[in-house]
Short mmCIF file of N, CA and C in Angstrom, two decimals:
data_model
loop_
_atom_site.label_atom_id
_atom_site.label_comp_id
_atom_site.label_asym_id
_atom_site.label_seq_id
_atom_site.Cartn_x
_atom_site.Cartn_y
_atom_site.Cartn_z
N MET A 1 91.14 115.09 91.15
CA MET A 1 91.14 114.49 92.46
C MET A 1 92.55 114.02 92.79
N LEU A 2 92.85 113.97 94.08
CA LEU A 2 94.15 113.49 94.52
C LEU A 2 94.12 111.98 94.69
N TYR A 3 95.31 111.37 94.42
CA TYR A 3 95.48 109.94 94.59
C TYR A 3 96.80 109.67 95.28
N ALA A 4 96.80 108.69 96.18
CA ALA A 4 98.02 108.24 96.84
C ALA A 4 98.50 106.99 96.11
N ILE A 5 99.74 107.05 95.68
CA ILE A 5 100.38 105.91 95.01
C ILE A 5 101.44 105.39 95.97
N ILE A 6 101.28 104.14 96.37
CA ILE A 6 102.19 103.54 97.34
C ILE A 6 102.87 102.34 96.69
N GLY A 7 104.17 102.45 96.51
CA GLY A 7 104.95 101.34 95.97
C GLY A 7 105.69 100.66 97.09
N GLU A 8 105.63 99.34 97.11
CA GLU A 8 106.34 98.55 98.12
C GLU A 8 107.48 97.81 97.43
N ASP A 9 108.70 98.08 97.90
CA ASP A 9 109.89 97.53 97.26
C ASP A 9 110.05 96.03 97.49
N VAL A 10 110.70 95.40 96.52
CA VAL A 10 111.19 94.04 96.72
C VAL A 10 112.40 94.12 97.65
N ASP A 11 112.82 93.00 98.19
CA ASP A 11 114.05 92.97 98.99
C ASP A 11 115.24 93.33 98.10
N GLU A 12 116.24 93.98 98.69
CA GLU A 12 117.48 94.30 97.98
C GLU A 12 117.21 95.13 96.72
N SER A 13 116.38 96.16 96.83
CA SER A 13 115.98 96.96 95.67
C SER A 13 116.92 98.13 95.36
N LEU A 14 117.88 98.40 96.22
CA LEU A 14 118.67 99.63 96.10
C LEU A 14 119.36 99.78 94.75
N ALA A 15 120.02 98.76 94.25
CA ALA A 15 120.73 98.86 92.97
C ALA A 15 119.76 99.14 91.83
N ALA A 16 118.62 98.46 91.82
CA ALA A 16 117.63 98.70 90.77
C ALA A 16 117.06 100.10 90.87
N ARG A 17 116.81 100.57 92.09
CA ARG A 17 116.33 101.95 92.30
C ARG A 17 117.31 102.95 91.71
N GLN A 18 118.57 102.78 92.06
CA GLN A 18 119.58 103.73 91.61
C GLN A 18 119.72 103.74 90.09
N SER A 19 119.52 102.59 89.46
CA SER A 19 119.71 102.50 88.01
C SER A 19 118.68 103.28 87.21
N VAL A 20 117.47 103.44 87.75
CA VAL A 20 116.42 104.15 87.00
C VAL A 20 115.92 105.40 87.72
N ARG A 21 116.60 105.79 88.79
CA ARG A 21 116.16 106.95 89.57
C ARG A 21 116.04 108.22 88.73
N PRO A 22 116.96 108.53 87.82
CA PRO A 22 116.80 109.76 87.03
C PRO A 22 115.49 109.78 86.23
N GLU A 23 115.12 108.65 85.64
CA GLU A 23 113.86 108.59 84.89
C GLU A 23 112.65 108.72 85.81
N HIS A 24 112.73 108.08 86.96
CA HIS A 24 111.65 108.18 87.96
C HIS A 24 111.46 109.63 88.40
N LEU A 25 112.57 110.30 88.72
CA LEU A 25 112.49 111.70 89.16
C LEU A 25 112.00 112.62 88.05
N ALA A 26 112.36 112.34 86.81
CA ALA A 26 111.90 113.17 85.69
C ALA A 26 110.38 113.15 85.57
N ARG A 27 109.78 112.00 85.80
CA ARG A 27 108.31 111.91 85.75
C ARG A 27 107.68 112.69 86.90
N LEU A 28 108.30 112.61 88.08
CA LEU A 28 107.79 113.38 89.22
C LEU A 28 107.95 114.88 88.98
N GLU A 29 109.07 115.27 88.41
CA GLU A 29 109.29 116.69 88.13
C GLU A 29 108.28 117.20 87.11
N ALA A 30 107.88 116.37 86.15
CA ALA A 30 106.86 116.76 85.19
C ALA A 30 105.53 117.00 85.90
N LEU A 31 105.17 116.12 86.83
CA LEU A 31 103.93 116.34 87.61
C LEU A 31 104.04 117.64 88.41
N ARG A 32 105.19 117.87 89.01
CA ARG A 32 105.41 119.10 89.78
C ARG A 32 105.25 120.33 88.89
N ASP A 33 105.88 120.29 87.73
CA ASP A 33 105.83 121.43 86.82
C ASP A 33 104.42 121.71 86.31
N GLU A 34 103.58 120.67 86.27
CA GLU A 34 102.18 120.81 85.88
C GLU A 34 101.31 121.25 87.05
N GLY A 35 101.90 121.38 88.25
CA GLY A 35 101.14 121.77 89.44
C GLY A 35 100.28 120.66 90.00
N ARG A 36 100.61 119.40 89.69
CA ARG A 36 99.78 118.26 90.11
C ARG A 36 100.39 117.45 91.24
N LEU A 37 101.65 117.68 91.58
CA LEU A 37 102.32 116.90 92.61
C LEU A 37 102.16 117.56 93.97
N VAL A 38 101.64 116.82 94.95
CA VAL A 38 101.52 117.31 96.32
C VAL A 38 102.78 116.96 97.11
N LEU A 39 103.20 115.69 97.02
CA LEU A 39 104.43 115.25 97.68
C LEU A 39 104.87 113.92 97.10
N ALA A 40 106.15 113.64 97.28
CA ALA A 40 106.69 112.36 96.83
C ALA A 40 107.97 112.08 97.60
N GLY A 41 108.19 110.81 97.91
CA GLY A 41 109.42 110.44 98.57
C GLY A 41 109.43 108.98 98.95
N PRO A 42 110.62 108.48 99.29
CA PRO A 42 110.77 107.07 99.65
C PRO A 42 110.62 106.84 101.16
N PHE A 43 110.39 105.59 101.50
CA PHE A 43 110.38 105.14 102.89
C PHE A 43 111.75 104.51 103.18
N PRO A 44 112.58 105.12 104.02
CA PRO A 44 113.85 104.48 104.36
C PRO A 44 113.61 103.12 105.01
N ALA A 45 114.46 102.17 104.71
CA ALA A 45 114.31 100.82 105.26
C ALA A 45 114.70 100.74 106.73
N VAL A 46 115.39 101.77 107.22
CA VAL A 46 115.77 101.84 108.63
C VAL A 46 115.33 103.20 109.17
N ASP A 47 115.35 103.33 110.47
CA ASP A 47 114.91 104.57 111.11
C ASP A 47 116.00 105.63 111.01
N GLY A 48 115.95 106.39 109.93
CA GLY A 48 116.93 107.45 109.71
C GLY A 48 116.73 108.05 108.34
N SER A 49 117.15 109.31 108.18
CA SER A 49 116.94 109.97 106.90
C SER A 49 117.88 109.46 105.82
N ASP A 50 119.03 108.91 106.19
CA ASP A 50 119.97 108.32 105.23
C ASP A 50 120.13 106.85 105.55
N PRO A 51 119.43 105.98 104.83
CA PRO A 51 119.48 104.56 105.16
C PRO A 51 120.74 103.85 104.69
N GLY A 52 121.59 104.53 103.94
CA GLY A 52 122.81 103.90 103.46
C GLY A 52 122.50 102.66 102.64
N ASN A 53 123.26 101.60 102.88
CA ASN A 53 123.09 100.36 102.12
C ASN A 53 121.80 99.62 102.42
N ALA A 54 121.10 100.01 103.51
CA ALA A 54 119.82 99.38 103.82
C ALA A 54 118.78 99.72 102.76
N GLY A 55 118.94 100.88 102.13
CA GLY A 55 118.04 101.26 101.05
C GLY A 55 116.67 101.69 101.53
N PHE A 56 115.69 101.38 100.73
CA PHE A 56 114.33 101.85 100.96
C PHE A 56 113.35 100.69 100.89
N SER A 57 112.21 100.87 101.55
CA SER A 57 111.19 99.82 101.56
C SER A 57 110.01 100.15 100.67
N GLY A 58 109.99 101.35 100.10
CA GLY A 58 108.89 101.73 99.23
C GLY A 58 108.86 103.23 99.01
N SER A 59 107.78 103.69 98.41
CA SER A 59 107.63 105.11 98.08
C SER A 59 106.18 105.54 98.23
N LEU A 60 106.01 106.84 98.44
CA LEU A 60 104.68 107.45 98.48
C LEU A 60 104.67 108.64 97.53
N ILE A 61 103.66 108.69 96.69
CA ILE A 61 103.43 109.83 95.80
C ILE A 61 101.98 110.23 95.98
N VAL A 62 101.75 111.52 96.20
CA VAL A 62 100.39 112.05 96.22
C VAL A 62 100.32 113.09 95.11
N ALA A 63 99.41 112.85 94.17
CA ALA A 63 99.32 113.73 93.01
C ALA A 63 97.89 113.77 92.49
N GLU A 64 97.64 114.77 91.66
CA GLU A 64 96.31 114.96 91.08
C GLU A 64 96.23 114.28 89.71
N PHE A 65 95.15 113.54 89.53
CA PHE A 65 94.84 112.90 88.25
C PHE A 65 93.35 113.07 88.00
N ASP A 66 92.95 112.91 86.75
CA ASP A 66 91.53 113.05 86.39
C ASP A 66 90.68 111.89 86.86
N SER A 67 91.30 110.72 87.05
CA SER A 67 90.54 109.54 87.45
C SER A 67 91.47 108.51 88.09
N LEU A 68 90.86 107.57 88.76
CA LEU A 68 91.61 106.46 89.35
C LEU A 68 92.33 105.67 88.25
N GLU A 69 91.67 105.48 87.13
CA GLU A 69 92.27 104.74 86.02
C GLU A 69 93.52 105.45 85.51
N GLN A 70 93.47 106.78 85.39
CA GLN A 70 94.65 107.52 84.93
C GLN A 70 95.78 107.45 85.96
N ALA A 71 95.43 107.52 87.23
CA ALA A 71 96.46 107.41 88.28
C ALA A 71 97.11 106.03 88.24
N ARG A 72 96.31 104.99 88.06
CA ARG A 72 96.86 103.64 87.97
C ARG A 72 97.74 103.47 86.75
N ALA A 73 97.31 104.01 85.63
CA ALA A 73 98.11 103.92 84.41
C ALA A 73 99.44 104.63 84.58
N TRP A 74 99.41 105.82 85.19
CA TRP A 74 100.65 106.56 85.44
C TRP A 74 101.57 105.75 86.35
N ALA A 75 101.02 105.19 87.40
CA ALA A 75 101.81 104.40 88.35
C ALA A 75 102.41 103.17 87.69
N ASN A 76 101.65 102.51 86.85
CA ASN A 76 102.13 101.29 86.19
C ASN A 76 103.23 101.57 85.18
N ASP A 77 103.32 102.81 84.69
CA ASP A 77 104.37 103.19 83.73
C ASP A 77 105.63 103.70 84.42
N ASP A 78 105.65 103.70 85.74
CA ASP A 78 106.82 104.22 86.45
C ASP A 78 108.04 103.35 86.17
N PRO A 79 109.21 103.97 85.97
CA PRO A 79 110.42 103.20 85.74
C PRO A 79 110.74 102.21 86.86
N TYR A 80 110.35 102.52 88.09
CA TYR A 80 110.59 101.58 89.18
C TYR A 80 109.79 100.29 88.98
N VAL A 81 108.63 100.38 88.38
CA VAL A 81 107.85 99.17 88.08
C VAL A 81 108.59 98.35 87.02
N GLY A 82 109.00 99.01 85.94
CA GLY A 82 109.69 98.31 84.86
C GLY A 82 111.00 97.69 85.27
N ALA A 83 111.69 98.31 86.23
CA ALA A 83 112.99 97.81 86.69
C ALA A 83 112.85 96.76 87.79
N GLY A 84 111.63 96.47 88.22
CA GLY A 84 111.43 95.46 89.25
C GLY A 84 111.71 95.94 90.67
N VAL A 85 111.71 97.26 90.87
CA VAL A 85 111.93 97.82 92.22
C VAL A 85 110.74 97.49 93.12
N TYR A 86 109.54 97.68 92.58
CA TYR A 86 108.33 97.50 93.38
C TYR A 86 107.80 96.07 93.29
N ALA A 87 107.50 95.48 94.44
CA ALA A 87 106.82 94.18 94.49
C ALA A 87 105.35 94.38 94.19
N GLN A 88 104.82 95.52 94.63
CA GLN A 88 103.42 95.85 94.34
C GLN A 88 103.21 97.34 94.47
N VAL A 89 102.19 97.82 93.77
CA VAL A 89 101.82 99.23 93.80
C VAL A 89 100.33 99.32 94.04
N SER A 90 99.95 100.15 95.00
CA SER A 90 98.52 100.40 95.21
C SER A 90 98.24 101.88 94.94
N VAL A 91 97.06 102.14 94.42
CA VAL A 91 96.63 103.49 94.11
C VAL A 91 95.27 103.69 94.74
N ARG A 92 95.15 104.75 95.53
CA ARG A 92 93.90 105.00 96.25
C ARG A 92 93.52 106.48 96.15
N PRO A 93 92.24 106.78 96.10
CA PRO A 93 91.83 108.18 96.20
C PRO A 93 92.29 108.73 97.53
N PHE A 94 92.64 110.01 97.54
CA PHE A 94 93.18 110.64 98.74
C PHE A 94 92.52 111.99 98.93
N LYS A 95 92.10 112.27 100.15
CA LYS A 95 91.51 113.57 100.47
C LYS A 95 92.43 114.31 101.44
N LYS A 96 93.00 115.40 100.96
CA LYS A 96 93.88 116.20 101.80
C LYS A 96 93.03 117.05 102.74
N VAL A 97 93.34 116.99 104.02
CA VAL A 97 92.63 117.77 105.03
C VAL A 97 93.53 118.87 105.58
N LEU A 98 94.76 118.52 105.95
CA LEU A 98 95.71 119.51 106.50
C LEU A 98 97.06 119.34 105.83
N PRO A 99 97.92 120.25 105.75
CA PRO A 99 97.67 121.65 106.11
C PRO A 99 96.89 122.34 105.04
#
């Protein structure tokens, strides 16, 4: 089943994000290589594709997991959680309709 993982950043998270971004991306690339990643990306903190020093306000990941518990466990092990980037993370079942 698909799950949406939504991380909401703490204020001033850019430096912490940058410090663990390679590890965060490696986990996403592993999901992609397993054919389980639908999409992933950050929410710019300002209206634009390059937020510059404004940074990001959070992230969205949609991926396949065997259960809600597994999706939550995967989300809780994210380097952004360990580095204090996210103030909170929610995980919800997701049903893709389009495209």
